XYZ file of C-alpha atoms in Angstrom:
664
model
C -73.447 59.009 -198.961
C -75.344 62.078 -197.599
C -75.977 61.292 -193.835
C -78.308 64.065 -193.077
C -80.434 62.711 -195.931
C -84.162 60.562 -194.432
C -83.526 56.607 -194.005
C -84.882 55.077 -197.339
C -88.288 53.037 -196.829
C -86.188 49.633 -197.371
C -83.255 50.414 -194.771
C -85.762 51.084 -191.912
C -87.717 47.800 -192.505
C -84.644 45.894 -192.120
C -83.402 47.931 -189.445
C -87.020 47.177 -187.091
C -86.540 43.603 -187.904
C -82.499 43.199 -186.789
C -83.750 45.475 -183.614
C -86.384 42.744 -182.947
C -83.678 39.842 -183.440
C -81.214 41.091 -181.220
C -83.515 42.039 -178.434
C -85.707 38.943 -178.244
C -82.770 36.362 -176.403
C -81.992 39.216 -174.428
C -85.612 39.104 -172.725
C -84.714 36.509 -170.243
C -82.083 39.413 -168.617
C -83.992 42.309 -168.912
C -86.631 44.109 -166.238
C -90.091 43.054 -167.424
C -90.912 46.533 -167.937
C -88.628 47.089 -170.638
C -90.513 44.633 -173.100
C -93.611 47.175 -172.837
C -90.815 49.566 -173.821
C -89.577 47.872 -176.696
C -93.053 47.089 -178.489
C -94.272 50.709 -177.452
C -91.086 52.350 -179.245
C -91.587 50.183 -182.427
C -95.370 50.604 -182.620
C -94.665 54.314 -182.503
C -92.106 54.274 -185.135
C -93.881 52.237 -187.597
C -96.725 54.545 -186.979
C -94.420 57.679 -187.933
C -93.377 55.497 -190.964
C -97.147 55.149 -192.190
C -97.296 58.794 -191.604
C -99.745 58.298 -188.591
C -97.494 60.113 -185.849
C -95.031 62.537 -185.477
C -91.637 61.769 -183.671
C -91.888 62.232 -180.265
C -90.371 66.164 -178.779
C -87.712 66.877 -176.879
C -89.298 66.907 -173.024
C -90.616 63.094 -173.823
C -87.250 61.468 -175.252
C -85.702 62.930 -171.914
C -88.498 61.473 -169.555
C -88.486 58.311 -171.526
C -84.422 58.348 -171.021
C -84.253 59.452 -167.737
C -86.895 57.066 -166.740
C -85.265 53.958 -168.559
C -82.322 54.891 -165.878
C -84.472 54.993 -162.413
C -86.085 51.592 -163.847
C -82.852 49.997 -164.323
C -81.782 51.167 -161.100
C -84.816 49.702 -159.282
C -84.611 46.810 -160.924
C -81.475 46.141 -160.889
C -80.108 47.918 -157.455
C -77.664 49.389 -159.689
C -76.375 50.810 -162.407
C -72.623 49.084 -162.613
C -72.601 44.875 -163.510
C -73.294 43.274 -166.660
C -77.209 42.830 -166.094
C -77.207 46.389 -165.109
C -74.941 47.546 -168.005
C -76.895 45.181 -170.783
C -80.428 46.801 -169.576
C -78.733 49.934 -169.917
C -77.287 49.327 -173.781
C -80.715 47.596 -174.872
C -82.564 50.862 -173.421
C -80.272 53.185 -175.720
C -80.996 51.102 -178.327
C -84.509 50.763 -177.886
C -85.089 54.321 -177.152
C -82.776 55.314 -180.444
C -85.740 54.227 -182.598
C -87.945 57.001 -181.440
C -85.258 60.271 -183.054
C -84.128 58.092 -185.799
C -84.983 60.229 -188.559
C -81.711 60.522 -191.090
C -78.948 58.295 -191.938
C -76.836 59.375 -189.604
C -79.122 58.001 -187.028
C -79.425 54.991 -188.223
C -76.251 54.146 -188.716
C -75.563 55.169 -184.600
C -78.571 51.988 -184.650
C -76.787 49.788 -186.255
C -73.140 49.942 -184.439
C -75.296 49.734 -181.241
C -77.093 46.651 -182.417
C -73.211 44.700 -183.941
C -72.286 45.453 -179.657
C -75.377 44.073 -178.548
C -74.725 40.977 -180.256
C -71.445 41.114 -179.131
C -72.546 41.343 -175.307
C -74.965 38.455 -175.873
C -72.355 36.011 -175.733
C -71.360 37.654 -172.265
C -74.947 35.770 -171.415
C -74.565 32.848 -173.801
C -71.713 30.986 -175.861
C -73.343 27.833 -176.740
C -73.619 26.665 -180.293
C -77.197 28.123 -180.451
C -76.282 31.613 -179.755
C -73.452 31.504 -182.781
C -76.056 30.290 -185.040
C -79.018 32.890 -184.264
C -76.525 35.437 -183.921
C -76.438 35.250 -187.986
C -79.513 36.258 -188.029
C -79.236 39.812 -186.111
C -76.062 40.477 -188.281
C -77.541 40.218 -191.620
C -80.301 42.198 -190.723
C -78.260 44.883 -189.898
C -75.825 44.511 -192.607
C -79.029 44.412 -194.800
C -79.960 48.090 -192.870
C -76.395 49.543 -193.370
C -76.816 48.512 -197.498
C -80.071 50.013 -197.517
C -78.772 53.054 -196.574
C -76.303 53.236 -199.430
C -79.853 52.858 -202.162
C -81.066 56.001 -202.994
C -83.902 54.851 -205.368
C -87.344 54.282 -203.746
C -88.156 51.500 -205.975
C -85.241 49.004 -204.600
C -85.710 45.698 -203.480
C -85.116 45.030 -199.841
C -84.683 41.440 -200.919
C -81.712 42.958 -202.698
C -80.058 43.983 -199.743
C -79.865 41.189 -198.243
C -79.044 39.329 -200.483
C -75.791 41.074 -200.896
C -75.585 41.051 -196.952
C -75.518 37.502 -197.382
C -72.779 37.222 -199.956
C -70.705 39.789 -197.906
C -71.091 37.383 -194.879
C -69.880 34.147 -196.795
C -66.747 36.465 -198.278
C -65.910 37.003 -194.620
C -65.822 33.879 -193.752
C -62.016 32.699 -195.506
C -60.789 36.119 -193.178
C -62.618 35.375 -190.505
C -61.289 31.300 -189.921
C -57.285 33.627 -190.640
C -58.259 35.879 -187.811
C -59.548 32.823 -185.726
C -57.013 30.135 -186.370
C -53.938 32.768 -186.287
C -54.536 35.786 -184.443
C -53.254 35.455 -180.905
C -56.414 35.492 -178.099
C -56.143 38.392 -175.699
C -57.345 38.812 -172.500
C -60.189 41.320 -171.731
C -58.920 44.581 -171.032
C -62.133 45.054 -168.837
C -64.011 42.913 -166.203
C -67.884 43.361 -165.370
C -69.472 41.837 -162.007
C -71.345 38.871 -163.717
C -75.227 38.785 -163.626
C -76.971 37.906 -160.792
C -78.494 34.526 -162.472
C -75.364 33.122 -162.828
C -73.702 30.840 -160.074
C -76.657 30.289 -158.411
C -76.874 27.367 -159.141
C -74.748 25.331 -157.783
C -72.405 24.313 -154.988
C -71.780 26.375 -152.040
C -68.458 26.768 -149.745
C -70.729 25.877 -146.633
C -73.421 22.856 -146.473
C -76.455 21.851 -144.498
C -78.033 18.591 -144.565
C -80.810 19.961 -147.078
C -78.492 21.743 -149.501
C -77.233 19.421 -151.738
C -81.007 18.289 -151.727
C -81.783 21.285 -153.491
C -79.104 21.265 -155.676
C -79.981 17.882 -157.368
C -83.595 19.248 -158.346
C -81.466 21.037 -161.125
C -80.803 19.717 -164.734
C -78.294 22.533 -165.206
C -74.809 21.516 -166.934
C -71.900 21.878 -164.361
C -69.122 20.914 -166.789
C -68.205 18.056 -169.248
C -64.968 15.800 -169.140
C -63.287 13.951 -172.149
C -60.423 10.906 -171.065
C -57.254 10.204 -173.316
C -57.729 6.883 -172.111
C -60.421 4.386 -171.001
C -63.680 5.780 -169.313
C -63.359 4.991 -165.509
C -66.365 3.570 -163.921
C -69.329 5.349 -162.815
C -68.467 4.402 -159.040
C -65.164 6.205 -159.614
C -65.767 9.467 -160.826
C -66.049 11.770 -157.881
C -65.008 15.023 -158.465
C -63.850 17.091 -155.828
C -64.910 20.477 -155.748
C -63.706 21.093 -152.001
C -63.321 20.331 -147.861
C -65.799 21.188 -145.258
C -63.994 21.199 -142.122
C -66.100 23.729 -139.589
C -68.744 22.838 -137.925
C -71.180 24.965 -135.756
C -73.911 22.157 -134.908
C -75.865 22.683 -138.158
C -73.428 23.645 -141.201
C -70.592 22.468 -142.485
C -68.141 25.220 -144.071
C -64.628 26.013 -144.762
C -62.283 27.119 -142.251
C -59.619 29.941 -142.052
C -56.990 26.977 -142.576
C -58.603 25.629 -145.171
C -58.743 28.822 -147.067
C -54.626 29.522 -146.468
C -52.450 28.556 -150.296
C -50.067 25.488 -148.612
C -48.411 23.561 -150.637
C -49.681 19.819 -149.918
C -47.569 16.491 -148.927
C -48.794 13.780 -150.952
C -46.646 11.219 -153.527
C -48.065 9.717 -156.569
C -48.788 5.924 -157.084
C -50.554 4.153 -159.317
C -51.668 5.360 -162.957
C -52.171 8.334 -164.000
C -55.557 9.864 -165.715
C -55.495 12.072 -167.940
C -58.445 14.122 -169.260
C -60.035 17.800 -170.198
C -62.670 19.993 -168.412
C -65.047 22.190 -170.065
C -66.435 24.157 -167.410
C -69.199 26.442 -167.018
C -69.499 29.416 -165.164
C -70.050 29.108 -161.910
C -69.507 32.257 -160.410
C -66.876 29.971 -157.712
C -63.188 29.533 -157.815
C -63.070 25.910 -157.626
C -62.640 23.563 -160.394
C -63.666 20.276 -160.072
C -61.596 17.340 -160.918
C -60.644 13.839 -159.600
C -58.017 12.737 -157.164
C -55.652 13.728 -156.825
C -55.272 16.654 -159.643
C -52.771 18.748 -161.029
C -53.254 21.069 -164.011
C -51.313 23.389 -166.271
C -53.375 26.627 -166.021
C -51.490 29.389 -164.812
C -53.588 31.310 -162.732
C -54.809 27.954 -160.754
C -53.012 26.349 -157.675
C -53.575 23.303 -155.575
C -54.693 24.201 -152.165
C -53.854 22.467 -149.010
C -56.937 20.509 -148.743
C -56.279 18.912 -152.655
C -58.920 20.692 -154.355
C -58.031 23.146 -158.019
C -58.815 26.456 -157.259
C -58.526 29.158 -159.506
C -57.828 33.189 -158.503
C -60.916 34.635 -160.141
C -64.616 33.146 -160.188
C -65.444 30.754 -162.980
C -67.299 33.529 -165.081
C -67.166 32.184 -168.674
C -66.368 28.674 -169.884
C -63.186 26.860 -169.095
C -60.852 24.650 -170.603
C -58.517 23.235 -168.938
C -56.557 19.725 -168.615
C -56.094 17.629 -165.638
C -53.613 15.140 -164.754
C -55.021 13.042 -161.714
C -53.325 10.000 -159.418
C -56.473 8.342 -157.439
C -54.158 6.158 -155.490
C -52.049 8.869 -154.401
C -50.560 8.975 -150.405
C -52.221 11.712 -149.052
C -50.654 13.715 -145.952
C -49.441 11.028 -143.810
C -48.363 13.363 -141.379
C -50.158 15.827 -139.867
C -49.620 19.121 -137.780
C -51.070 19.501 -134.520
C -53.570 22.681 -135.653
C -54.591 20.502 -138.787
C -55.606 17.257 -136.332
C -57.295 20.277 -134.020
C -58.942 21.708 -137.124
C -60.405 18.125 -138.237
C -61.389 17.061 -134.775
C -63.411 20.035 -133.840
C -66.774 19.897 -133.054
C -69.007 22.046 -131.067
C -68.907 22.065 -127.454
C -72.480 20.857 -126.707
C -75.034 19.320 -128.873
C -75.945 15.919 -130.302
C -75.141 13.421 -127.052
C -76.253 10.402 -128.744
C -74.216 10.376 -131.583
C -71.364 11.317 -129.246
C -71.865 8.268 -126.965
C -72.303 5.974 -130.190
C -68.715 7.225 -131.131
C -67.286 6.929 -127.643
C -68.482 2.861 -128.050
C -67.756 2.535 -131.593
C -64.087 4.077 -130.543
C -63.928 1.056 -127.514
C -65.645 -1.724 -129.711
C -62.886 -0.730 -132.604
C -59.377 0.658 -131.780
C -58.300 0.211 -135.293
C -59.542 3.000 -137.677
C -60.431 1.054 -140.707
C -62.854 -1.500 -138.834
C -64.467 1.757 -137.560
C -64.868 2.951 -141.023
C -66.292 -0.633 -141.624
C -68.469 -0.832 -138.308
C -70.453 2.732 -139.691
C -70.592 1.544 -143.276
C -72.353 -1.813 -141.926
C -74.394 -0.137 -139.496
C -76.004 2.265 -142.206
C -76.242 -0.600 -144.811
C -77.937 -3.044 -142.262
C -80.431 -0.511 -140.720
C -83.464 0.851 -141.982
C -82.023 3.797 -143.772
C -83.048 5.670 -146.464
C -81.777 7.662 -149.326
C -84.549 10.551 -150.360
C -84.486 14.246 -151.834
C -87.273 15.201 -149.658
C -85.997 14.686 -146.317
C -87.762 15.572 -142.904
C -86.936 18.331 -140.721
C -84.525 17.736 -138.044
C -84.565 19.272 -134.566
C -81.363 21.654 -133.117
C -79.410 18.108 -132.417
C -79.703 17.186 -136.272
C -77.286 14.574 -135.861
C -79.072 12.899 -133.423
C -82.445 13.161 -135.296
C -81.326 11.999 -138.666
C -79.112 8.954 -137.253
C -81.624 7.530 -134.737
C -84.849 9.166 -135.673
C -85.912 10.550 -139.162
C -83.113 8.092 -140.924
C -83.958 9.850 -143.761
C -81.790 12.041 -146.036
C -79.671 13.045 -148.614
C -76.061 12.715 -149.251
C -75.249 15.502 -147.198
C -77.053 13.924 -143.797
C -75.078 10.872 -144.413
C -72.022 12.386 -144.633
C -71.809 15.153 -142.270
C -72.866 12.634 -139.684
C -70.762 10.603 -139.941
C -67.840 12.914 -140.093
C -69.568 13.933 -136.860
C -68.870 10.525 -135.185
C -65.554 9.744 -136.402
C -64.273 12.845 -135.138
C -66.199 12.557 -131.745
C -64.345 8.843 -131.720
C -60.923 10.656 -131.968
C -60.187 10.157 -135.873
C -59.663 13.321 -137.975
C -62.303 13.774 -140.438
C -63.816 16.335 -143.086
C -66.438 15.931 -145.797
C -65.647 16.891 -149.430
C -68.043 18.235 -151.590
C -68.797 18.053 -155.245
C -69.685 15.797 -157.975
C -70.416 12.150 -158.308
C -71.007 10.088 -161.405
C -71.894 11.752 -164.744
C -73.679 10.755 -167.941
C -71.789 9.085 -170.609
C -72.224 10.202 -174.382
C -71.323 7.767 -176.673
C -70.473 9.801 -179.605
C -68.564 11.775 -178.182
C -66.784 9.533 -175.251
C -67.199 12.554 -172.751
C -69.262 12.687 -169.354
C -71.351 15.244 -168.904
C -72.148 16.266 -164.727
C -74.677 18.042 -163.979
C -75.811 19.786 -160.916
C -78.106 16.938 -159.715
C -74.823 15.065 -159.669
C -74.034 16.932 -156.703
C -72.838 15.249 -154.019
C -70.903 14.521 -150.536
C -68.602 12.128 -148.724
C -66.174 12.104 -145.952
C -62.348 12.359 -145.916
C -60.891 10.594 -142.353
C -56.840 10.270 -141.749
C -54.795 7.162 -140.486
C -51.413 8.029 -138.863
C -48.380 6.342 -141.453
C -51.453 6.395 -144.233
C -52.687 9.345 -144.882
C -56.523 10.664 -145.732
C -58.689 8.368 -147.369
C -62.125 8.492 -149.162
C -65.320 6.699 -147.876
C -69.008 7.313 -149.437
C -71.522 6.349 -146.385
C -74.328 7.000 -149.218
C -72.988 3.597 -151.233
C -73.637 1.820 -148.221
C -77.263 2.985 -148.213
C -77.915 3.732 -152.033
C -75.768 1.914 -154.318
C -77.273 2.479 -157.005
C -76.459 6.218 -156.616
C -73.031 5.507 -157.267
C -73.044 2.742 -159.262
C -76.120 4.106 -161.786
C -76.722 7.807 -160.908
C -79.682 9.932 -159.116
C -82.813 8.314 -161.560
C -82.274 5.135 -160.339
C -81.472 5.857 -156.613
C -84.897 7.814 -156.181
C -87.463 5.623 -154.425
C -90.792 4.671 -156.458
C -93.128 7.826 -155.438
C -90.193 10.126 -156.075
C -89.663 11.839 -159.564
C -86.545 12.682 -161.208
C -86.423 16.043 -161.760
C -89.644 16.918 -160.244
C -89.469 20.815 -161.362
C -88.483 20.620 -164.420
C -91.126 18.662 -166.013
C -89.881 19.759 -169.732
C -86.609 18.871 -168.962
C -85.704 16.378 -172.038
C -83.241 14.478 -169.185
C -86.400 13.280 -167.835
C -87.377 11.328 -171.158
C -83.974 9.504 -171.135
C -86.299 6.042 -171.532
C -87.585 7.473 -175.209
C -84.627 6.539 -177.709
C -85.707 8.924 -180.763
C -85.613 11.989 -178.417
C -82.350 10.980 -176.334
C -80.582 10.258 -179.639
C -81.283 13.643 -180.653
C -80.633 15.312 -177.221
C -77.189 13.411 -177.287
C -76.098 14.655 -180.707
C -76.911 18.067 -179.976
C -75.071 18.023 -176.869
C -71.769 16.311 -178.469
C -72.112 19.211 -181.254
C -72.109 22.145 -178.577
C -69.626 20.355 -176.265
C -67.458 20.495 -179.612
C -68.238 24.094 -180.248
C -66.980 24.693 -176.772
C -63.686 22.587 -176.774
C -62.629 23.108 -180.188
C -64.405 26.816 -180.626
C -64.264 28.992 -177.605
C -61.474 26.681 -176.170
C -59.429 27.276 -178.944
C -57.194 30.056 -177.340
C -53.565 30.493 -175.132
C -52.036 27.215 -174.427
C -54.166 25.561 -177.149
C -53.755 27.847 -180.122
C -50.075 27.531 -179.507
C -50.162 24.079 -179.099
C -51.849 23.655 -182.336
C -50.008 25.729 -184.574
C -47.117 24.495 -183.377
C -48.323 20.790 -184.477
C -49.345 22.410 -188.057
C -46.332 24.187 -188.361
C -43.614 21.846 -187.352
C -40.585 21.520 -189.944
C -41.254 23.959 -191.636
C -39.104 27.337 -191.311
C -40.791 30.925 -191.649
C -39.621 31.292 -195.453
C -42.170 28.590 -196.273
C -44.714 29.628 -193.563
C -44.983 32.990 -194.970
C -44.809 31.991 -198.460
C -47.801 29.553 -197.924
C -49.646 32.632 -196.133
C -49.129 34.438 -199.153
C -50.504 31.613 -201.379
C -53.257 31.354 -199.359
C -53.950 35.444 -199.502
C -53.352 35.358 -203.353
C -56.214 32.636 -203.795
C -58.426 34.297 -201.366
C -57.812 37.438 -203.476
C -58.689 35.638 -206.451
C -61.450 33.756 -205.228
C -63.390 37.546 -203.910
C -62.126 39.614 -207.340
C -62.583 37.221 -209.867
C -60.806 38.903 -212.514
C -61.969 36.042 -215.374
C -65.441 37.533 -214.755
C -64.136 41.289 -215.530
C -64.861 42.839 -218.904
C -63.100 41.517 -221.793
C -64.141 43.957 -224.216
C -61.545 46.569 -224.446
C -64.043 49.271 -225.661
C -65.967 48.583 -222.924
C -63.565 48.317 -220.064
C -62.159 52.151 -220.880
C -65.985 52.978 -221.108
C -66.397 51.468 -217.533
C -63.396 53.327 -216.037
C -65.332 56.283 -217.254
C -68.641 54.905 -215.393
C -66.505 54.812 -212.502
C -65.320 58.209 -212.772
C -68.913 59.710 -212.718
C -70.293 57.098 -209.854
C -67.445 58.847 -207.337
C -68.615 61.742 -207.982
C -72.315 61.063 -207.436
C -73.472 60.399 -210.956
C -74.532 56.676 -211.346
C -75.377 55.394 -214.842
C -79.220 53.969 -214.971
C -80.149 50.228 -215.907
C -80.480 49.986 -219.405
C -79.525 53.611 -220.199
C -77.662 54.053 -223.759
C -74.419 55.492 -223.638
C -75.022 58.378 -225.512
C -77.895 59.067 -223.052
C -75.937 58.604 -219.854
C -73.314 61.189 -221.344
C -75.831 64.373 -222.088
C -77.020 63.363 -218.685
C -73.247 63.802 -217.862
C -72.836 67.037 -219.275
C -75.501 68.742 -217.901
C -74.542 67.385 -214.394
C -70.866 68.891 -214.144
C -71.299 71.800 -216.908
C -67.406 72.321 -216.489
C -66.418 69.571 -217.796
C -69.069 69.190 -220.098
C -66.654 69.602 -223.561
C -64.428 66.860 -222.136
C -67.456 64.670 -221.863
C -69.250 64.726 -225.119
C -66.085 64.354 -226.666
C -65.507 61.026 -224.981
C -68.689 60.462 -225.813
C -68.109 60.943 -229.716
C -64.727 59.204 -229.963
C -66.458 55.996 -228.201
C -69.337 55.745 -230.559
C -67.294 56.066 -233.251
C -65.367 53.482 -232.153
C -67.467 51.426 -231.229
C -70.064 51.774 -233.999
C -68.739 53.123 -237.070
C -67.532 49.740 -238.263
C -63.757 50.669 -238.611
C -60.646 49.797 -237.209
C -59.088 52.689 -234.826
C -57.082 52.908 -232.059
C -58.215 53.174 -228.492
C -55.257 55.803 -228.126
C -57.599 58.844 -228.368
C -60.216 57.328 -226.206
C -57.904 56.706 -223.431
C -56.617 60.426 -223.685
C -60.051 61.983 -223.273
C -60.544 60.166 -220.375
C -57.228 61.064 -219.060
C -58.071 64.564 -219.391
C -61.387 64.169 -218.087
C -59.620 62.755 -214.699
C -57.921 65.910 -214.697
C -60.674 68.183 -215.034
C -62.759 66.430 -212.177
C -61.586 68.076 -208.275
C -59.300 65.350 -206.034
C -62.305 65.684 -203.576
C -65.688 63.813 -204.275
C -68.483 65.767 -204.836
C -70.793 66.426 -202.176
C -73.625 67.716 -204.850
C -76.669 65.712 -204.415
C -77.294 63.421 -207.649
C -80.606 63.674 -209.645
C -82.247 60.621 -207.916
C -81.134 62.209 -204.213
C -83.422 65.022 -205.379
């Protein structure tokens, strides 16, 4: 293919369609002005195709290039990072349209398009994107095939059909590579886009923070259990603990961030399950108490949370083993006790006075805790996503004035009172509950399941968990957030189009569950098929097989694939025609193709004119073929094959670069 030739019309049409299909999924991640750039460049190139405009000059292209870089910098604040990098890549992909004159330019656009499709998986790796990405890939392949066609009458549908056929033929090889090729860690990394990791748990908590998170229907993770599914009120997913209070906000202390092996003992039944976690931009891995995992880069911190060395920037699959009845730290160091008794020197006098009264009336820690839970249950406290604004003494204002709040209000207030009463305590932040999918037998935990509860410590017993929200709104723990809200509060009011709001419609809910089950299977068995899981699957498949059997089976599979791809049974059975097909292929390699329905004699005469140095041999081959084919005599194929061998020797080794008649 001569790369300096103009782009065929068929190929150009497919390339413009492919560019649209590649760009559309990125619109949510691009600066708004880049949409106008894309539409403008496309419209200009279409006008050039219609010969109503000329290509832009060097000055205009330079201005657009510099303006695009400046626009990305101003929109993203940097030229480094995934958002900025993707914007620059799409900008180059769009601007290339304006200077796409020759087939060489078209090849650059095609390769950029393939790379853009791959970059799309950094933003979205769900099943829907996986299916959609087949469309732009097919169009790019159709454009690539169109570049090889020189006839102006070539049909656009033919390029698309051939592209689809090539993709189908690539499926067996793709499956082999997926199953057997080892997964490698990326050789590069980029900061995650700014729109990831915003909705979710933070490393600090003020009373209204959890209420804000609970307005989001974004998926946090999915979990499937090896055995029976635990009850809803037992699904407390620990993410992190907050043991520092500044009078308004709970946060992690420096001690909580240290890597220390906690003291705990396994007790009771073990729960085994696997979690597929969505990107969060945070290093914490949600898990039931008390958890262990086999991931190499995950450690159990001194507050029993699981933490990864690096933030979770892409979908992560990990297996967990938990012991809910484990004994946790029967002895605490003085430094740890001081930290979990820490309170500001001043503030919230009513709460401190109540704590002192509880301490006098209930010298046993468990009795004091039960008294607080009874107080929350008996007094007119309310569970709400719209808590009133609290004053400077937020704990006092909540406990004795507003008495309305979300889980963070109750957990923070109870932890404060316990500390004021001399009981080491801390806030645990994570998620509670989850929606059971009966088709896949797993639970989906979303951001509106975010929850906070309390851990308090008893000498010789260790840490124990208690949830004051369950005393105020037991439906929140037993059935979920939607059932716990008051009649005047609408579930997911900020997301009117969320399908979760319409779970009362059986047909819609059934469709949502089925689609979610497909997505979960995609994430677990496709995206999660790497590293240890890949080794485990292959070990099960080939357990008991030796190397000879394995490689013999692999060779047999490859042979079957080769038979399916090359289809030797469909090759020409006529020996005379097989030799003539070889003659056709020889000339095609040197730039001359036989036209549709062109007679052998006419093709040979055109070839003799095209290659004067080999004209004598070409005509001799043609005469021998006609005599053999049409004389009606039984003659040997040897002379015909001899002419073909002589002709091969007379052609140069390098393929000819002379233009064909069609290209002229």
